Amino acid sequence: MTNNPISQISDEEIVSMTLRERSTFGFIVERYEAKLRRYIERLGVRDKDDQMDVLQEVFIKAYKNLNSFDIQMSFSAWIYRIAHNEAISWYRKHNVRPEGHLIADSSEVLNLIKSKEEAADVVFDQNINAEEVNKALLRIDEKYRQILTLRYFEHMEYDEISDVLKIPVGSVGTLIHRGKKQLLNELNLDSIRI
Amino acid sequence: MKDMETENQNQNQLKDSVLNRLVSDNICPTSKTWFVSYDILAWTLWLTATLVGALAVSVSLFVLSYHQYAFYELTHDNLYTFLEDVLPIIWFSILVVMVLFSVYYFRHTKRGYRYAPWRILGSSLVLSLVGGLALHTVGVGFSVDRWLGGMVSGYESQEKMEQRLWQDPDSGRLIGEFIGVDTVFPYNAIFVDIDGVEWRINTNDLHKDEVLELESGKAVRVFGQVLSKNPTYLHACGVIPHIYGSDYDKYEIEEYRDAIKAHLSHFYSSDDELSNSICTKIEPIMRFRDQFTD
């Protein structure tokens, strides 16, 4: 993969190439399939076939709307926004409650909990049961779960999150702060210490 | 190893199915013009909403400044009932709705979502206020109010409101024009009100500036005591310019208001010959006196 010259080309350049030659869009699919699959799975699309359907729609929509991509924002945020919207409309269409499947490893979860930004004024023991944190994440409000997912599992910057969720940059920090507070309330600290 | 193979297979499968569908359904990227047009539309709607908001501010400012010279004491019991009657509630409502619209449309521009709604709300309001002040300064508020009054029957322009408040012979208030002097009684002016009724108006108690104003032939407001309805005869206590029928500027009106106030004060000055006038007994003058003696 790293030896492939296409990996040296930026998303924005591939977009320009795709507008001239349709087949180049395959590189976008290759580049984002795994990330977006993981993301929509975290948002609640768990069945493999459903994921395939949703992803296909995501990429078709991305292709149709390529001309709306604003070169001043990151392509990653742009395509995540499409995936986000598509996942939400999927579970609305299927009338199911979005139950995220936070397939995070312990280091990701620890990262979330130990994060000093917008600190929730609670000092955590480092020995934390990731399983419990995952369960707590599933119990918090959807809007907080979405934003914590983007921040700590997709490792996005605030302005990227703002672009994905279409909310003001200032609100991103506030929502993360509140989300973490709610998460802490949901966590039973005694039970998560090993 | 097997997992990696499956993943690669899935990846190729998705890529192939996406590319095949693009070909089979002949899917093409939507034209850039469409997206640019959408953005331009959002900006245009935002601009329109802001402009209409500014227009609402300019008419409101016109209405408010116009009524500074309205002599509410002559038509209403107190300032509260007067404000209740004349405050441009409809324009205030339009301003609120337009500011909300401009927030909505701004949020639909390409990067509008990045800004906090309260910030957009604040800047839209400030823009409308500043724009409205500018429009009011060049007389747009006045023109819009007059134009709407002529075009829309349900819209009460200041002209119509003035007529509603002032063309009320039972209360001794008339709007109309001087058409001549009674040849038998020269202190009686002949006056036609906006309903086409011809009046004899006793001008004995008017200040000389008021007589000049009346005889200028411009539309004026006259208040006093109706002495007879058949034939129609009114004892005038004051003459006030009717802005809509004339070309006064607001400074002239302001000066005139001061002159009228000074003149009316004679009606309740004990050492003045006017203090025995019939005018001292009419309600508007008494309200004026109460205001001055408070």
Short mmCIF file of C-alpha atoms in Angstrom, two decimals:
data_model
loop_
_atom_site.label_atom_id
_atom_site.label_comp_id
_atom_site.label_asym_id
_atom_site.label_seq_id
_atom_site.Cartn_x
_atom_site.Cartn_y
_atom_site.Cartn_z
CA MET A 1 0.00 0.00 0.00
CA THR A 2 2.73 2.49 0.98
CA ASN A 3 4.63 1.67 -2.21
CA ASN A 4 1.62 2.47 -4.30
CA PRO A 5 2.08 5.98 -5.76
CA ILE A 6 -1.64 6.63 -5.37
CA SER A 7 -1.13 6.67 -1.61
CA GLN A 8 1.04 9.78 -2.07
CA ILE A 9 -1.81 11.65 -3.74
CA SER A 10 -4.10 13.76 -1.60
CA ASP A 11 -7.84 13.22 -1.44
CA GLU A 12 -8.39 16.58 -3.05
CA GLU A 13 -6.24 15.62 -6.03
CA ILE A 14 -8.11 12.34 -6.44
CA VAL A 15 -11.38 14.29 -6.41
CA SER A 16 -10.08 16.52 -9.22
CA MET A 17 -8.96 13.44 -11.15
CA THR A 18 -12.31 11.72 -10.57
CA LEU A 19 -14.16 14.67 -12.07
CA ARG A 20 -12.22 13.97 -15.28
CA GLU A 21 -12.05 10.17 -15.07
CA ARG A 22 -14.77 8.24 -13.25
CA SER A 23 -12.74 5.12 -12.51
CA THR A 24 -10.37 7.10 -10.28
CA PHE A 25 -13.19 7.20 -7.76
CA GLY A 26 -12.22 3.62 -6.90
CA PHE A 27 -9.22 5.01 -5.02
CA ILE A 28 -11.54 7.01 -2.79
CA VAL A 29 -13.57 3.87 -2.10
CA GLU A 30 -10.42 1.93 -1.25
CA ARG A 31 -9.12 4.68 0.97
CA TYR A 32 -12.27 5.24 2.99
CA GLU A 33 -14.10 1.94 3.01
CA ALA A 34 -12.57 0.55 6.19
CA LYS A 35 -12.76 3.81 8.12
CA LEU A 36 -16.35 4.48 7.15
CA ARG A 37 -17.38 0.88 7.78
CA ARG A 38 -16.00 1.16 11.30
CA TYR A 39 -17.68 4.50 11.77
CA ILE A 40 -21.16 3.43 10.68
CA GLU A 41 -20.78 0.30 12.76
CA ARG A 42 -20.12 2.53 15.76
CA LEU A 43 -23.19 4.51 14.85
CA GLY A 44 -25.32 1.38 14.93
CA VAL A 45 -25.25 -0.31 11.52
CA ARG A 46 -23.99 -3.69 12.69
CA ASP A 47 -25.06 -6.21 10.11
CA LYS A 48 -22.39 -6.75 7.39
CA ASP A 49 -24.92 -6.71 4.55
CA ASP A 50 -26.49 -3.53 5.87
CA GLN A 51 -23.06 -1.97 6.14
CA MET A 52 -22.42 -2.88 2.53
CA ASP A 53 -25.69 -1.27 1.43
CA VAL A 54 -25.09 1.87 3.49
CA LEU A 55 -21.51 2.22 2.28
CA GLN A 56 -22.56 1.79 -1.31
CA GLU A 57 -25.08 4.61 -0.88
CA VAL A 58 -22.44 6.73 0.86
CA PHE A 59 -20.02 6.41 -2.03
CA ILE A 60 -22.69 6.88 -4.70
CA LYS A 61 -23.86 10.05 -2.93
CA ALA A 62 -20.29 11.23 -2.52
CA TYR A 63 -19.71 10.75 -6.24
CA LYS A 64 -22.93 12.54 -7.20
CA ASN A 65 -22.05 15.46 -4.94
CA LEU A 66 -18.35 15.69 -5.73
CA ASN A 67 -18.83 19.20 -7.09
CA SER A 68 -20.20 20.36 -3.77
CA PHE A 69 -16.98 19.41 -1.99
CA ASP A 70 -15.41 22.58 -0.69
CA ILE A 71 -11.67 22.47 -1.18
CA GLN A 72 -11.30 24.60 1.97
CA MET A 73 -12.61 21.84 4.19
CA SER A 74 -11.12 18.40 4.65
CA PHE A 75 -12.34 15.69 2.32
CA SER A 76 -12.35 13.27 5.21
CA ALA A 77 -14.82 15.44 7.16
CA TRP A 78 -16.92 15.85 4.04
CA ILE A 79 -17.27 12.12 3.36
CA TYR A 80 -17.77 11.35 7.06
CA ARG A 81 -20.67 13.80 7.01
CA ILE A 82 -22.27 11.85 4.15
CA ALA A 83 -21.67 8.59 6.00
CA HIS A 84 -23.09 10.05 9.19
CA ASN A 85 -26.25 11.24 7.46
CA GLU A 86 -26.64 7.98 5.61
CA ALA A 87 -26.28 5.90 8.78
CA ILE A 88 -28.83 8.04 10.57
CA SER A 89 -31.31 7.84 7.71
CA TRP A 90 -30.69 4.08 7.57
CA TYR A 91 -31.73 3.48 11.14
CA ARG A 92 -34.62 5.89 10.78
CA LYS A 93 -35.79 4.03 7.70
CA HIS A 94 -35.45 0.72 9.50
CA ASN A 95 -37.13 2.15 12.56
CA VAL A 96 -34.44 0.94 14.90
CA ARG A 97 -32.89 2.69 17.83
CA PRO A 98 -29.29 3.57 17.07
CA GLU A 99 -27.29 1.34 19.30
CA GLY A 100 -23.68 2.03 18.73
CA HIS A 101 -21.20 -0.75 18.78
CA LEU A 102 -18.11 0.86 20.13
CA ILE A 103 -15.52 -1.59 19.04
CA ALA A 104 -12.83 0.36 20.72
CA ASP A 105 -9.79 -1.14 22.27
CA SER A 106 -8.78 -0.31 25.81
CA SER A 107 -6.23 2.27 24.77
CA GLU A 108 -8.88 4.26 22.91
CA VAL A 109 -11.23 4.11 25.84
CA LEU A 110 -8.47 5.10 28.24
CA ASN A 111 -7.59 7.92 25.96
CA LEU A 112 -11.14 9.16 26.21
CA ILE A 113 -11.38 8.88 29.94
CA LYS A 114 -7.96 10.30 30.75
CA SER A 115 -8.24 13.14 28.32
CA LYS A 116 -7.50 16.39 30.11
CA GLU A 117 -9.39 18.66 27.72
CA GLU A 118 -12.68 19.89 29.07
CA ALA A 119 -11.74 17.84 32.12
CA ALA A 120 -14.68 16.60 34.07
CA ASP A 121 -12.86 17.10 37.35
CA VAL A 122 -12.63 13.46 38.17
CA VAL A 123 -9.39 11.59 38.55
CA PHE A 124 -9.57 8.08 37.22
CA ASP A 125 -7.83 4.99 38.20
CA GLN A 126 -5.87 3.80 35.19
CA ASN A 127 -7.10 0.26 35.55
CA ILE A 128 -10.37 0.59 33.84
CA ASN A 129 -12.57 -2.04 32.43
CA ALA A 130 -13.07 -1.02 28.81
CA GLU A 131 -16.18 -3.13 28.59
CA GLU A 132 -17.87 -1.02 31.27
CA VAL A 133 -16.92 2.18 29.54
CA ASN A 134 -18.33 0.86 26.28
CA LYS A 135 -21.59 0.01 28.00
CA ALA A 136 -21.74 3.46 29.57
CA LEU A 137 -21.13 5.05 26.18
CA LEU A 138 -24.15 3.20 24.82
CA ARG A 139 -26.31 4.62 27.60
CA ILE A 140 -25.52 8.30 27.07
CA ASP A 141 -27.49 10.61 24.74
CA GLU A 142 -27.04 9.92 21.06
CA LYS A 143 -25.71 13.43 20.35
CA TYR A 144 -22.97 12.96 22.96
CA ARG A 145 -22.13 9.46 21.77
CA GLN A 146 -21.76 10.75 18.21
CA ILE A 147 -19.44 13.56 19.17
CA LEU A 148 -17.32 11.45 21.55
CA THR A 149 -17.05 8.81 18.82
CA LEU A 150 -15.77 11.34 16.31
CA ARG A 151 -13.37 12.88 18.78
CA TYR A 152 -11.91 9.85 20.53
CA PHE A 153 -12.49 6.95 18.13
CA GLU A 154 -12.14 8.72 14.79
CA HIS A 155 -9.56 11.13 16.24
CA MET A 156 -11.00 14.18 14.56
CA GLU A 157 -10.16 17.81 15.25
CA TYR A 158 -12.85 20.21 16.41
CA ASP A 159 -13.26 21.92 13.03
CA GLU A 160 -13.60 18.53 11.33
CA ILE A 161 -16.26 17.47 13.82
CA SER A 162 -17.99 20.79 13.18
CA ASP A 163 -18.01 19.97 9.46
CA VAL A 164 -19.27 16.40 9.96
CA LEU A 165 -22.09 17.28 12.35
CA LYS A 166 -22.74 20.72 10.85
CA ILE A 167 -22.59 22.48 14.16
CA PRO A 168 -20.61 25.55 15.22
CA VAL A 169 -17.00 24.88 16.22
CA GLY A 170 -17.69 26.42 19.62
CA SER A 171 -20.49 23.94 20.25
CA VAL A 172 -18.15 21.00 19.63
CA GLY A 173 -16.15 21.74 22.77
CA THR A 174 -19.29 22.26 24.82
CA LEU A 175 -20.86 19.01 23.63
CA ILE A 176 -17.68 17.05 24.29
CA HIS A 177 -17.51 18.49 27.78
CA ARG A 178 -21.15 17.66 28.51
CA GLY A 179 -20.82 14.25 26.87
CA LYS A 180 -17.92 13.37 29.09
CA LYS A 181 -19.79 14.55 32.14
CA GLN A 182 -22.76 12.40 31.24
CA LEU A 183 -20.46 9.49 30.57
CA LEU A 184 -18.91 9.88 33.99
CA ASN A 185 -22.34 9.92 35.57
CA GLU A 186 -23.17 6.71 33.77
CA LEU A 187 -19.99 5.00 34.89
CA ASN A 188 -20.15 3.12 38.09
CA LEU A 189 -16.61 3.79 39.22
CA ASP A 190 -16.44 0.94 41.69
CA SER A 191 -17.46 -1.59 39.09
CA ILE A 192 -14.96 -0.55 36.49
CA ARG A 193 -11.89 -0.91 38.63
CA ILE A 194 -10.28 -4.28 38.20
CA MET B 1 -4.25 -14.10 7.09
CA LYS B 2 -7.64 -15.39 6.14
CA ASP B 3 -9.27 -12.31 7.67
CA MET B 4 -7.06 -10.03 5.61
CA GLU B 5 -8.00 -11.87 2.45
CA THR B 6 -11.71 -11.55 3.29
CA GLU B 7 -11.26 -7.85 3.97
CA ASN B 8 -9.49 -7.33 0.65
CA GLN B 9 -12.21 -9.29 -1.08
CA ASN B 10 -14.90 -7.13 0.56
CA GLN B 11 -13.01 -4.00 -0.37
CA ASN B 12 -12.78 -4.97 -4.01
CA GLN B 13 -16.37 -6.10 -3.92
CA LEU B 14 -17.54 -2.69 -2.69
CA LYS B 15 -15.30 -0.77 -5.07
CA ASP B 16 -16.49 -2.86 -8.02
CA SER B 17 -20.13 -2.60 -7.09
CA VAL B 18 -19.88 1.18 -6.67
CA LEU B 19 -18.07 1.64 -9.98
CA ASN B 20 -20.44 -0.75 -11.77
CA ARG B 21 -23.43 1.12 -10.44
CA LEU B 22 -21.97 4.43 -11.56
CA VAL B 23 -21.74 3.00 -15.07
CA SER B 24 -25.00 1.03 -15.18
CA ASP B 25 -27.12 3.85 -13.72
CA ASN B 26 -25.16 6.39 -15.73
CA ILE B 27 -24.54 8.44 -12.60
CA CYS B 28 -22.69 11.69 -13.10
CA PRO B 29 -21.60 14.29 -10.57
CA THR B 30 -24.21 17.01 -10.19
CA SER B 31 -23.08 20.14 -11.94
CA LYS B 32 -21.05 22.66 -9.97
CA THR B 33 -23.41 25.36 -11.24
CA TRP B 34 -26.24 23.73 -9.27
CA PHE B 35 -24.34 23.90 -6.01
CA VAL B 36 -23.11 27.42 -6.70
CA SER B 37 -26.70 28.45 -7.54
CA TYR B 38 -27.93 26.91 -4.30
CA ASP B 39 -25.33 28.86 -2.35
CA ILE B 40 -26.16 32.06 -4.23
CA LEU B 41 -29.86 31.45 -3.53
CA ALA B 42 -29.17 31.04 0.19
CA TRP B 43 -27.12 34.25 0.23
CA THR B 44 -29.78 36.08 -1.80
CA LEU B 45 -32.53 34.98 0.57
CA TRP B 46 -30.37 36.01 3.50
CA LEU B 47 -29.75 39.40 1.90
CA THR B 48 -33.44 39.82 1.07
CA ALA B 49 -34.46 38.96 4.63
CA THR B 50 -31.87 41.40 6.00
CA LEU B 51 -33.03 44.12 3.60
CA VAL B 52 -36.69 43.61 4.47
CA GLY B 53 -35.65 43.71 8.13
CA ALA B 54 -33.84 46.99 7.45
CA LEU B 55 -36.94 48.27 5.68
CA ALA B 56 -39.03 47.34 8.71
CA VAL B 57 -36.61 49.27 10.90
CA SER B 58 -36.68 52.30 8.59
CA VAL B 59 -40.50 52.43 8.52
CA SER B 60 -40.60 51.91 12.29
CA LEU B 61 -38.15 54.76 12.76
CA PHE B 62 -40.19 56.94 10.44
CA VAL B 63 -43.40 56.12 12.30
CA LEU B 64 -41.79 56.69 15.68
CA SER B 65 -40.15 59.96 14.66
CA TYR B 66 -43.29 61.12 12.89
CA HIS B 67 -45.34 60.60 16.00
CA GLN B 68 -42.95 62.65 18.06
CA TYR B 69 -44.86 65.57 16.59
CA ALA B 70 -48.27 64.03 16.80
CA PHE B 71 -49.70 66.04 19.72
CA TYR B 72 -51.04 62.92 21.30
CA GLU B 73 -52.64 65.12 23.97
CA LEU B 74 -55.10 66.29 21.36
CA THR B 75 -56.27 62.87 20.27
CA HIS B 76 -55.68 60.52 23.19
CA ASP B 77 -56.21 60.47 26.92
CA ASN B 78 -52.58 59.73 27.66
CA LEU B 79 -49.31 58.62 26.15
CA TYR B 80 -50.00 54.95 26.85
CA THR B 81 -53.28 54.85 24.87
CA PHE B 82 -51.58 56.84 22.12
CA LEU B 83 -48.64 54.42 21.87
CA GLU B 84 -51.00 51.48 21.92
CA ASP B 85 -52.69 52.98 18.92
CA VAL B 86 -49.71 54.05 16.85
CA LEU B 87 -46.77 51.75 17.64
CA PRO B 88 -45.81 50.00 14.41
CA ILE B 89 -46.37 46.50 15.83
CA ILE B 90 -46.65 45.00 12.36
CA TRP B 91 -43.21 46.35 11.42
CA PHE B 92 -41.70 45.17 14.69
CA SER B 93 -43.14 41.72 13.94
CA ILE B 94 -41.78 41.82 10.39
CA LEU B 95 -38.35 42.72 11.77
CA VAL B 96 -38.41 39.76 14.18
CA VAL B 97 -39.53 37.34 11.47
CA MET B 98 -36.95 38.65 8.99
CA VAL B 99 -34.11 38.38 11.49
CA LEU B 100 -35.13 34.76 12.14
CA PHE B 101 -35.28 34.14 8.39
CA SER B 102 -31.86 35.65 7.86
CA VAL B 103 -30.43 33.38 10.58
CA TYR B 104 -32.08 30.40 8.87
CA TYR B 105 -30.79 31.29 5.41
CA PHE B 106 -27.31 32.14 6.64
CA ARG B 107 -27.12 28.73 8.28
CA HIS B 108 -27.95 27.24 4.89
CA THR B 109 -25.02 28.90 3.15
CA LYS B 110 -22.01 26.71 2.53
CA ARG B 111 -20.24 27.44 5.81
CA GLY B 112 -23.07 29.02 7.75
CA TYR B 113 -23.27 26.13 10.21
CA ARG B 114 -19.85 26.98 11.59
CA TYR B 115 -21.18 30.05 13.37
CA ALA B 116 -23.19 30.02 16.56
CA PRO B 117 -26.87 30.92 15.96
CA TRP B 118 -26.80 33.69 18.59
CA ARG B 119 -23.86 35.27 16.79
CA ILE B 120 -25.69 35.15 13.44
CA LEU B 121 -28.82 36.45 15.14
CA GLY B 122 -26.91 39.35 16.71
CA SER B 123 -25.13 40.34 13.51
CA SER B 124 -28.33 40.08 11.44
CA LEU B 125 -30.12 42.30 13.93
CA VAL B 126 -27.29 44.84 13.94
CA LEU B 127 -27.19 44.82 10.12
CA SER B 128 -30.94 45.38 9.93
CA LEU B 129 -30.76 48.20 12.47
CA VAL B 130 -27.84 49.94 10.78
CA GLY B 131 -29.38 49.41 7.32
CA GLY B 132 -32.74 50.63 8.61
CA LEU B 133 -31.20 53.76 10.06
CA ALA B 134 -29.49 54.49 6.74
CA LEU B 135 -32.71 53.89 4.78
CA HIS B 136 -34.65 56.08 7.19
CA THR B 137 -32.11 58.87 6.81
CA VAL B 138 -32.62 58.98 3.04
CA GLY B 139 -36.40 58.89 3.42
CA VAL B 140 -37.07 55.30 2.39
CA GLY B 141 -39.23 54.57 5.44
CA PHE B 142 -41.52 57.46 4.55
CA SER B 143 -41.77 56.41 0.87
CA VAL B 144 -42.45 52.75 1.67
CA ASP B 145 -45.14 53.66 4.17
CA ARG B 146 -46.83 56.01 1.72
CA TRP B 147 -46.51 53.55 -1.19
CA LEU B 148 -47.95 50.66 0.80
CA GLY B 149 -50.76 52.87 2.02
CA GLY B 150 -51.71 53.58 -1.57
CA MET B 151 -51.25 50.03 -2.85
CA VAL B 152 -52.56 47.83 -0.05
CA SER B 153 -56.04 48.61 1.20
CA GLY B 154 -55.51 46.75 4.49
CA TYR B 155 -52.30 48.59 5.33
CA GLU B 156 -52.73 51.59 7.60
CA SER B 157 -50.09 54.06 6.53
CA GLN B 158 -49.34 57.07 8.67
CA GLU B 159 -51.52 59.07 6.31
CA LYS B 160 -54.47 56.75 6.87
CA MET B 161 -53.80 56.63 10.58
CA GLU B 162 -53.62 60.38 10.70
CA GLN B 163 -56.97 60.53 8.95
CA ARG B 164 -58.48 58.01 11.35
CA LEU B 165 -57.22 59.98 14.34
CA TRP B 166 -57.91 63.46 13.04
CA GLN B 167 -60.90 63.39 10.73
CA ASP B 168 -63.37 63.26 13.60
CA PRO B 169 -65.75 66.25 13.57
CA ASP B 170 -67.57 65.00 16.68
CA SER B 171 -64.35 65.50 18.63
CA GLY B 172 -63.61 68.82 16.95
CA ARG B 173 -60.83 67.51 14.71
CA LEU B 174 -60.61 68.00 10.96
CA ILE B 175 -58.15 67.37 8.15
CA GLY B 176 -58.56 69.39 5.00
CA GLU B 177 -57.62 72.47 3.04
CA PHE B 178 -58.38 76.14 3.11
CA ILE B 179 -60.25 77.26 0.01
CA GLY B 180 -61.01 80.89 0.76
CA VAL B 181 -62.23 83.57 3.16
CA ASP B 182 -65.84 84.20 4.01
CA THR B 183 -66.69 87.49 2.31
CA VAL B 184 -69.26 88.44 4.95
CA PHE B 185 -67.19 87.46 8.04
CA PRO B 186 -63.53 87.81 7.06
CA TYR B 187 -62.27 86.06 10.23
CA ASN B 188 -64.07 82.94 9.03
CA ALA B 189 -62.07 80.73 6.74
CA ILE B 190 -63.79 78.40 4.32
CA PHE B 191 -62.37 74.92 4.70
CA VAL B 192 -63.08 71.60 3.00
CA ASP B 193 -62.34 68.47 4.98
CA ILE B 194 -61.18 65.19 3.41
CA ASP B 195 -64.78 63.91 3.39
CA GLY B 196 -65.67 66.82 1.12
CA VAL B 197 -67.69 68.72 3.75
CA GLU B 198 -67.34 72.51 3.62
CA TRP B 199 -66.81 74.27 6.97
CA ARG B 200 -66.73 77.82 8.19
CA ILE B 201 -63.83 78.11 10.58
CA ASN B 202 -63.51 80.90 13.12
CA THR B 203 -59.83 81.82 13.22
CA ASN B 204 -60.00 84.47 15.95
CA ASP B 205 -58.04 82.44 18.51
CA LEU B 206 -55.33 81.23 16.15
CA HIS B 207 -51.80 82.49 16.26
CA LYS B 208 -50.77 84.43 13.17
CA ASP B 209 -48.41 81.62 12.11
CA GLU B 210 -51.31 79.20 12.31
CA VAL B 211 -53.46 81.44 10.16
CA LEU B 212 -50.65 81.62 7.64
CA GLU B 213 -50.32 77.85 7.77
CA LEU B 214 -54.06 77.43 7.26
CA GLU B 215 -54.22 79.93 4.40
CA SER B 216 -51.20 78.42 2.67
CA GLY B 217 -53.59 76.00 1.02
CA LYS B 218 -51.60 72.98 2.20
CA ALA B 219 -53.41 70.12 3.89
CA VAL B 220 -53.63 70.87 7.61
CA ARG B 221 -55.12 69.46 10.78
CA VAL B 222 -57.45 71.75 12.66
CA PHE B 223 -58.79 71.23 16.14
CA GLY B 224 -61.31 73.21 18.13
CA GLN B 225 -64.96 73.25 19.14
CA VAL B 226 -67.75 72.42 16.69
CA LEU B 227 -70.37 75.11 17.23
CA SER B 228 -72.85 73.93 14.65
CA LYS B 229 -73.21 71.00 12.33
CA ASN B 230 -75.82 72.60 10.13
CA PRO B 231 -74.43 74.81 8.85
CA THR B 232 -71.02 73.41 9.68
CA TYR B 233 -69.12 75.80 11.90
CA LEU B 234 -65.99 75.23 13.97
CA HIS B 235 -64.18 77.50 16.36
CA ALA B 236 -60.49 76.73 15.71
CA CYS B 237 -58.03 76.48 18.57
CA GLY B 238 -55.04 75.24 16.65
CA VAL B 239 -53.70 74.38 13.22
CA ILE B 240 -51.10 71.69 12.74
CA PRO B 241 -49.41 70.85 9.45
CA HIS B 242 -50.41 67.58 7.89
CA ILE B 243 -47.06 66.10 6.93
CA TYR B 244 -48.41 63.81 4.26
CA GLY B 245 -50.15 66.56 2.39
CA SER B 246 -47.12 68.80 2.43
CA ASP B 247 -43.40 68.83 2.01
CA TYR B 248 -42.24 69.75 5.49
CA ASP B 249 -39.04 68.36 6.74
CA LYS B 250 -38.81 67.07 10.26
CA TYR B 251 -36.92 70.13 11.51
CA GLU B 252 -39.64 72.48 10.30
CA ILE B 253 -42.23 70.31 11.99
CA GLU B 254 -40.21 70.34 15.20
CA GLU B 255 -40.04 74.13 15.17
CA TYR B 256 -43.71 74.29 14.43
CA ARG B 257 -44.51 71.99 17.31
CA ASP B 258 -42.66 74.30 19.68
CA ALA B 259 -44.54 77.30 18.32
CA ILE B 260 -47.89 75.54 18.74
CA LYS B 261 -47.05 74.57 22.29
CA ALA B 262 -46.13 78.15 23.10
CA HIS B 263 -49.35 79.33 21.53
CA LEU B 264 -51.50 76.79 23.37
CA SER B 265 -49.97 77.86 26.64
CA HIS B 266 -51.74 81.20 26.19
CA PHE B 267 -55.07 79.47 26.62
CA TYR B 268 -54.33 78.74 30.24
CA SER B 269 -52.28 81.77 31.13
CA SER B 270 -54.42 83.80 33.54
CA ASP B 271 -53.08 87.17 32.42
CA ASP B 272 -53.74 86.56 28.75
CA GLU B 273 -56.83 87.66 26.86
CA LEU B 274 -57.04 84.15 25.38
CA SER B 275 -57.63 82.70 28.83
CA ASN B 276 -61.36 83.41 28.44
CA SER B 277 -61.51 81.75 25.05
CA ILE B 278 -63.86 78.90 24.26
CA CYS B 279 -60.69 76.91 23.63
CA THR B 280 -59.85 76.77 27.33
CA LYS B 281 -62.89 74.55 27.84
CA ILE B 282 -62.18 71.89 25.26
CA GLU B 283 -60.71 68.62 26.41
CA PRO B 284 -57.52 68.57 24.33
CA ILE B 285 -56.47 71.95 25.66
CA MET B 286 -57.24 70.85 29.21
CA ARG B 287 -55.08 67.78 28.72
CA PHE B 288 -52.34 70.02 27.42
CA ARG B 289 -52.69 72.26 30.45
CA ASP B 290 -52.51 69.28 32.79
CA GLN B 291 -49.34 68.18 31.12
CA PHE B 292 -47.74 71.58 31.44
CA THR B 293 -48.79 72.21 34.99
CA ASP B 294 -47.71 68.77 36.25
#
